[in-house]
Each structure stands twice: as C-alpha cells, then as structure tokens.
CSV table of C-alpha atoms in Angstrom, one decimal:
chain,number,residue,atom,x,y,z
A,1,UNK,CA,19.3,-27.9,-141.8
A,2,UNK,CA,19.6,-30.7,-138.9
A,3,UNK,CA,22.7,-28.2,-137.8
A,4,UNK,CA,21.1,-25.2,-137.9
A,5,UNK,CA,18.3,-27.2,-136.0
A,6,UNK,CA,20.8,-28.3,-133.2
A,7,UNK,CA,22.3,-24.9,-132.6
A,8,UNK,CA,18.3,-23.7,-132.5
A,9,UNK,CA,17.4,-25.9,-129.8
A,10,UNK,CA,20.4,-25.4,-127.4
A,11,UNK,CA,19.4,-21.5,-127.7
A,12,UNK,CA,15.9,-22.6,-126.9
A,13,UNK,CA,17.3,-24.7,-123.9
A,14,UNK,CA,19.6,-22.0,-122.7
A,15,UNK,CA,17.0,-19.0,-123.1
A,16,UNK,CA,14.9,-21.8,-120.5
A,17,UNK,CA,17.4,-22.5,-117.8
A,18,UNK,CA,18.1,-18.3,-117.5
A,19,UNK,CA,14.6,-17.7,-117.6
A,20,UNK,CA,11.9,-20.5,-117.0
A,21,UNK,CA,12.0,-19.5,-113.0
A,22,UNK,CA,10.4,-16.0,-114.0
A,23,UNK,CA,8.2,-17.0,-117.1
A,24,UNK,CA,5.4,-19.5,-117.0
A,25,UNK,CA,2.7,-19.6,-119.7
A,26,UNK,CA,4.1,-16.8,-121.5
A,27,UNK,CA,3.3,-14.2,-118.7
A,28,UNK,CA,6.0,-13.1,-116.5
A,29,UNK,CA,5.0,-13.8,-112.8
A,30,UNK,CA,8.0,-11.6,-111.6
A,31,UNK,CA,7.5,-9.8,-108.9
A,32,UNK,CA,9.5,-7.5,-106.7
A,33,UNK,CA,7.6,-6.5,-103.5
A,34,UNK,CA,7.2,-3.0,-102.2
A,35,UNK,CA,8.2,-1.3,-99.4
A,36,UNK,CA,4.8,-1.6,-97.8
A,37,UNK,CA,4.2,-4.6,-98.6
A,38,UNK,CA,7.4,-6.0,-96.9
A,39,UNK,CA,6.0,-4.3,-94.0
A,40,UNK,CA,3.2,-5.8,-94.1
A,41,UNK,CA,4.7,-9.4,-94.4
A,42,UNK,CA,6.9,-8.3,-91.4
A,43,UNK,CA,4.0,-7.3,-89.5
A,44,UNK,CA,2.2,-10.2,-89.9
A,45,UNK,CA,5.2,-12.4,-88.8
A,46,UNK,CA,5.3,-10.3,-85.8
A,47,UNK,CA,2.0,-10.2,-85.4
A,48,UNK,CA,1.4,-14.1,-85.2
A,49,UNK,CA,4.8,-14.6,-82.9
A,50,UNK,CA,2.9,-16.0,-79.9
A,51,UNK,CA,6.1,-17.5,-78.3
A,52,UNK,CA,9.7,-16.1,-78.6
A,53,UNK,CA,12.7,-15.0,-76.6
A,54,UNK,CA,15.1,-12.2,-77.0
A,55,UNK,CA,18.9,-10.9,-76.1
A,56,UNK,CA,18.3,-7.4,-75.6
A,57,UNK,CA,20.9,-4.3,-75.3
A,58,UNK,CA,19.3,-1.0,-73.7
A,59,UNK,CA,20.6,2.5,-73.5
A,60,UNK,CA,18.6,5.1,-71.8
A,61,UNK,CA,19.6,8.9,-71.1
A,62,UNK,CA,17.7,11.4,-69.2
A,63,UNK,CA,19.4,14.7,-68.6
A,64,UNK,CA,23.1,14.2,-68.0
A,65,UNK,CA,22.2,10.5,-66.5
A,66,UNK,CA,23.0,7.6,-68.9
A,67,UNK,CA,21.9,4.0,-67.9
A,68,UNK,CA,22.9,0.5,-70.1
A,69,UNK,CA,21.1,-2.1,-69.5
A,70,UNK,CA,20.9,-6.0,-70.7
A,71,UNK,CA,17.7,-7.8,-70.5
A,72,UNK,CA,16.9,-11.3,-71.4
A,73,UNK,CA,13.1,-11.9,-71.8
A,74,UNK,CA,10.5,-13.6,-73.6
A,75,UNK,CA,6.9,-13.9,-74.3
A,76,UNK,CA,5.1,-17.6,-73.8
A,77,UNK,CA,1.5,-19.0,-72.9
A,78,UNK,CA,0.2,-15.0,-72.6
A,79,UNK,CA,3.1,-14.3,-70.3
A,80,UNK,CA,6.0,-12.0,-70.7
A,81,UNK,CA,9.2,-12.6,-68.8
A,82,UNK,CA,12.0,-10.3,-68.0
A,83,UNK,CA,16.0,-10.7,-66.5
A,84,UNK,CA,17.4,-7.5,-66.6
A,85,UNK,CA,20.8,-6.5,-65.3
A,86,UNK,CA,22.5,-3.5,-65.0
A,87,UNK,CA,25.5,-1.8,-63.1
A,88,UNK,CA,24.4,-2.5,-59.3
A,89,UNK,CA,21.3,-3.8,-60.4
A,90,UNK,CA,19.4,-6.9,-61.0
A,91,UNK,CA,15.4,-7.9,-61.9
A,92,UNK,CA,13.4,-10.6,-62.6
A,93,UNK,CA,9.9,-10.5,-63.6
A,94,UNK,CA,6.9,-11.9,-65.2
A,95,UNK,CA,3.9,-9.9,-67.1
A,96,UNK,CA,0.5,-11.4,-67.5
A,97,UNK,CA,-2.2,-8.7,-68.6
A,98,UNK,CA,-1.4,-5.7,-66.1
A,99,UNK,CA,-0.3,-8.4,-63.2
A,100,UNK,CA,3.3,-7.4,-62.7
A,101,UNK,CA,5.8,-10.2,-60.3
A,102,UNK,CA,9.1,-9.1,-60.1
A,103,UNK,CA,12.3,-9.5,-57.9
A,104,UNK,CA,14.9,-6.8,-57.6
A,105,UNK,CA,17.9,-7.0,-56.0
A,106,UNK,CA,20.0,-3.9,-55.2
A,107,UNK,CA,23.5,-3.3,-53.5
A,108,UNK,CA,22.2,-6.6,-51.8
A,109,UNK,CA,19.1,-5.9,-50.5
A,110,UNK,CA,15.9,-8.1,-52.6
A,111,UNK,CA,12.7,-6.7,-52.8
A,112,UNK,CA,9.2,-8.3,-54.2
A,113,UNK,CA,6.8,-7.0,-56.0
A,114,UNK,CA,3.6,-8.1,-56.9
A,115,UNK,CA,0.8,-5.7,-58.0
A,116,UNK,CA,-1.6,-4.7,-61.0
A,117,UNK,CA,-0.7,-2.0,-62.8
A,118,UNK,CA,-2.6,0.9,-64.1
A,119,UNK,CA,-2.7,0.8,-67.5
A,120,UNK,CA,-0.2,4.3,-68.0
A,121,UNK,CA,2.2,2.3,-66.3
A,122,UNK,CA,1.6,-0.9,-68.3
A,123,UNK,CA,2.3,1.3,-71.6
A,124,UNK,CA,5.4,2.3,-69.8
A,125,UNK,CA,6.9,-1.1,-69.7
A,126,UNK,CA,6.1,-1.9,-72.9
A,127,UNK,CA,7.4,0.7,-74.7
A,128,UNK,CA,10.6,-1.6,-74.2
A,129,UNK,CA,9.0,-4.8,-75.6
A,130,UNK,CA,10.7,-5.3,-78.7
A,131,UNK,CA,8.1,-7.1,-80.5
A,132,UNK,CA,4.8,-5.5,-79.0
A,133,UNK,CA,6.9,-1.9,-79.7
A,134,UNK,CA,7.9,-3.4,-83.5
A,135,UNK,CA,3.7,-4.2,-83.8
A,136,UNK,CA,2.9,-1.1,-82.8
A,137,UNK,CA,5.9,1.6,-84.4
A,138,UNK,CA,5.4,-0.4,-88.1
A,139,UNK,CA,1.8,-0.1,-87.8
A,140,UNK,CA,1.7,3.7,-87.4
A,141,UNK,CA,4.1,4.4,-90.1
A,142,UNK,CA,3.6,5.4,-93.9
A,143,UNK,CA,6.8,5.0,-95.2
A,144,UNK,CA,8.8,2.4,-95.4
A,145,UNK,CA,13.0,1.3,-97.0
A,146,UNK,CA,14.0,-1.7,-98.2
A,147,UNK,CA,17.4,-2.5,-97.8
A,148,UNK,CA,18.0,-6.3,-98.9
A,149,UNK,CA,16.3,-7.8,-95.8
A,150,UNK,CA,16.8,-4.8,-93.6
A,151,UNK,CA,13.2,-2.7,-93.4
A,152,UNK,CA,13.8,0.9,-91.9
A,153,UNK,CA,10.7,3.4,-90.6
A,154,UNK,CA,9.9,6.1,-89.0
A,155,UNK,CA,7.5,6.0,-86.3
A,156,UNK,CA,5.3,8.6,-84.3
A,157,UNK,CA,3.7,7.1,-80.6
A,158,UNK,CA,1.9,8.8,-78.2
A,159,UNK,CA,2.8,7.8,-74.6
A,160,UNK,CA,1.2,8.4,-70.9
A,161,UNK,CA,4.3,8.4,-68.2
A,162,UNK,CA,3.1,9.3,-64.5
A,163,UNK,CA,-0.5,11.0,-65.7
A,164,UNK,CA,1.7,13.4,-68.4
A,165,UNK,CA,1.0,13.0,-72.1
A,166,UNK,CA,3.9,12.2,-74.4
A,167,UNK,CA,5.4,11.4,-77.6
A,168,UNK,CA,7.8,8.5,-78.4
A,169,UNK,CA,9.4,9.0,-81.9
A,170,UNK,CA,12.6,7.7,-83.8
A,171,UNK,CA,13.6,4.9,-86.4
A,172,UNK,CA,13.0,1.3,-86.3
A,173,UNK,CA,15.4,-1.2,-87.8
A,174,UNK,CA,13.9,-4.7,-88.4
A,175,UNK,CA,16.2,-7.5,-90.0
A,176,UNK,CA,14.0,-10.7,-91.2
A,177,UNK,CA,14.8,-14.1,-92.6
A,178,UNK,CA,14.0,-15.3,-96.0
A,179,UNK,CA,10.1,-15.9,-94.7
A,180,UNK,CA,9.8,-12.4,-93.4
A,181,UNK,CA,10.7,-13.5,-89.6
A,182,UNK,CA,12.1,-10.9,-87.8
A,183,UNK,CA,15.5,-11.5,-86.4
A,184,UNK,CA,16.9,-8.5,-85.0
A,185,UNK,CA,14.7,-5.5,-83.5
A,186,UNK,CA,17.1,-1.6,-83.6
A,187,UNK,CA,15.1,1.3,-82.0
A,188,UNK,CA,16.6,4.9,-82.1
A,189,UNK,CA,13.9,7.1,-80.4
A,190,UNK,CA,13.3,10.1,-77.9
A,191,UNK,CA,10.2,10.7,-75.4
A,192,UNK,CA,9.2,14.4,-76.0
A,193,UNK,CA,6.5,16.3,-73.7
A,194,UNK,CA,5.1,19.6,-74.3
A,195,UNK,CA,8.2,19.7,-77.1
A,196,UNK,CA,10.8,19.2,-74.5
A,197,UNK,CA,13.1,16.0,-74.8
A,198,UNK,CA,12.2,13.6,-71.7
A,199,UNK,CA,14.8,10.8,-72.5
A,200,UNK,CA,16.4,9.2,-75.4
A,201,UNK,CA,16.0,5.9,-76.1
A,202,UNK,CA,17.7,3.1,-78.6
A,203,UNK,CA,18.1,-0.7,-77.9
A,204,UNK,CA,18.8,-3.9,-80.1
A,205,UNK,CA,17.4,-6.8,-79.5
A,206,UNK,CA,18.3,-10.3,-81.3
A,207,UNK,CA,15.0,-12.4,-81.5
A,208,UNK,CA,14.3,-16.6,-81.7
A,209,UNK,CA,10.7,-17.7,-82.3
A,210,UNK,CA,11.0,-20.3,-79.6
A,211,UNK,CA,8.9,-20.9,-76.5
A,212,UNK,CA,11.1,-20.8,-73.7
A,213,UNK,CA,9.8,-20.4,-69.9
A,214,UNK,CA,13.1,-20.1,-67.7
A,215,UNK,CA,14.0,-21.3,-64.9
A,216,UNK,CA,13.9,-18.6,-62.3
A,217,UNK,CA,10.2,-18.2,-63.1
A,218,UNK,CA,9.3,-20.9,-60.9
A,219,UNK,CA,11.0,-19.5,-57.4
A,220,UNK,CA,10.2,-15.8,-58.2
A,221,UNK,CA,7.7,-14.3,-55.9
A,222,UNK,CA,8.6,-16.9,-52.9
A,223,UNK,CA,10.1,-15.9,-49.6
C-alpha cells in the first residue's frame, strides 16, 4: 500500500509540474489570443509610443522612375524628426503639427524651408511615418494573421496628393516583442487614382521606444 502510495504521488507531482502553469482551481485559464485581439494589443502599444526612433529603408517607383531612400527619424516631445539620404540627396527636418523645418542639400547647393503645411500635404508626409501609418493601416483593417510574433494585414487608405483623391492599399508586416511592442514596421502598398496605379510603395523600418532628439536639430533652420 505505502508503495503503491509513493508511485501515486510522484504521478500527482509530475501531472503538476506539466500542467500547474495552465490549471488553477480546477478551471483551465488557457488562453490563446486571436488574431484581432493581437491587433488590438499591437495597436495599443503603438498607440501609446509617445517617444521612439526608427532606421528606415524606402523604395518608391513612379512610372519607369525608381528612387531608394534611407531615413533616420523619430518622434519626441510632439515633434517628429527626419534625416533622409538618398543618391545625390540629403534632408533634414523637424515636424511639429503642420509646421514643417527642413534643410536640403542637393548636388551642393542647401536650401531652407520653413512653412505650414496644408493639411493634403501633411497627409502626404505621413503616409511614410511608420508608426502613425501602422496606427492608422491596423485600424482600418478586418482581418488579421498570426504568425508567431509576426501580425500581417491588409489595409485600404484614402489619400489627398496635390488636391486629387486617392487610395493607398497593400500589406502591413508588424513584428512585436513578447509585450506586444512593435519592433519592425514592412509596408508593401500602391497609390491608385481614378483606378490607375500612381506609385508603388514598400519600406521597412526597425523601431526602439526611446526618446532621442538628435543633434542636427539644434543648427537646422540657421544661416
């Protein structure tokens, strides 16, 4: 009896380390999350980032004309900030409500900018926000996949360029963390008007939820 006892409570004990982290007062508090309710975790993360940075890959085509870019930017204190480079090209600027500073230098002539915008071409440059387009492309889809932490959706924007109405669709890719923070940003997508493909747009951008104001910021707009 004490043996078959033993052997008993070593089941018992076994049966608890496998299963005690899913079972607790009889009633299993498993729980797999849906699709859209990942999304909605992710979207809350993204929604409460109120200070990041991001590394940021760009490829825009329009016609036969193709144009890479790399921008380095950020978002801190209300304020979004911008270093962009491409081939023969070079900006720096800084985004407060529709109060746009920027520097650009080309084939080495600089010129400064400083104006508000209208709010068409606000929408325009934040179509390549990572984070404010993330907010706004999860939030206007239905459907959602799950791939370990990899969330994929389809998205459907409408878009104002230079007075014309538009449509910004394509896939979003958002990578998160253990607590839902996103950690990579992947946008496939093409601007459409009046069923005719504008441009084609796809970019990946690698983001840290740190506040970071660089250094440039405090020369740009002087001399």
């Amino acid at each position: 009896m004490r043996k078959t006892l033993a052997v008993l409570i070593l089941v018992i004990a076994a049966v608890g380390v496998a299963g005690a982290w899913y079972l607790k007062g009889g009633e299993s508090v498993i729980h797999r999350p849906s699709p859209l309710e990942v999304k909605g975790q992710v979207l809350a993360r993204l929604g409460a980032m109120d200070c990041y940075s991001y590394a940021q890959d760009v490829t825009v085509q329009a016609g036969n004309v193709t144009v890479k870019s790399h921008v380095d930017g950020g978002f801190s204190n209300g304020t979004y900030y911008f270093h962009g480079k491409r081939s023969g090209m070079e900006w720096w600027g800084t985004l407060r409500g529709h109060h746009l500073v920027e520097r650009v230098s080309r084939s080495g002539e600089t010129k400064n900018l400083d104006v508000n915008l209208t709010d068409d071409e606000l929408s325009a440059i934040m179509m390549y926000e990572p984070v404010r387009l993330a907010i706004r492309a999860l939030g206007s889809s239905n459907k959602v996949d799950i791939s370990g932490k990899v969330l994929t959706a389809n998205f459907t924007l409408p878009e104002i360029e230079g007075g014309v109405q538009e449509t910004f669709s394509g896939t979003i890719r958002v990578r998160f963390d253990g607590s839902y923070r996103p950690v990579e940003i992947a946008v496939n997508g093409k601007v459409t008007s009046s069923n005719r493909t504008v441009k084609t747009i796809s970019f990946s951008a690698r983001i840290k939820e740190e506040c970071q104001i660089p250094e440039w910021e405090k020369t740009l707009g002087a001399g």
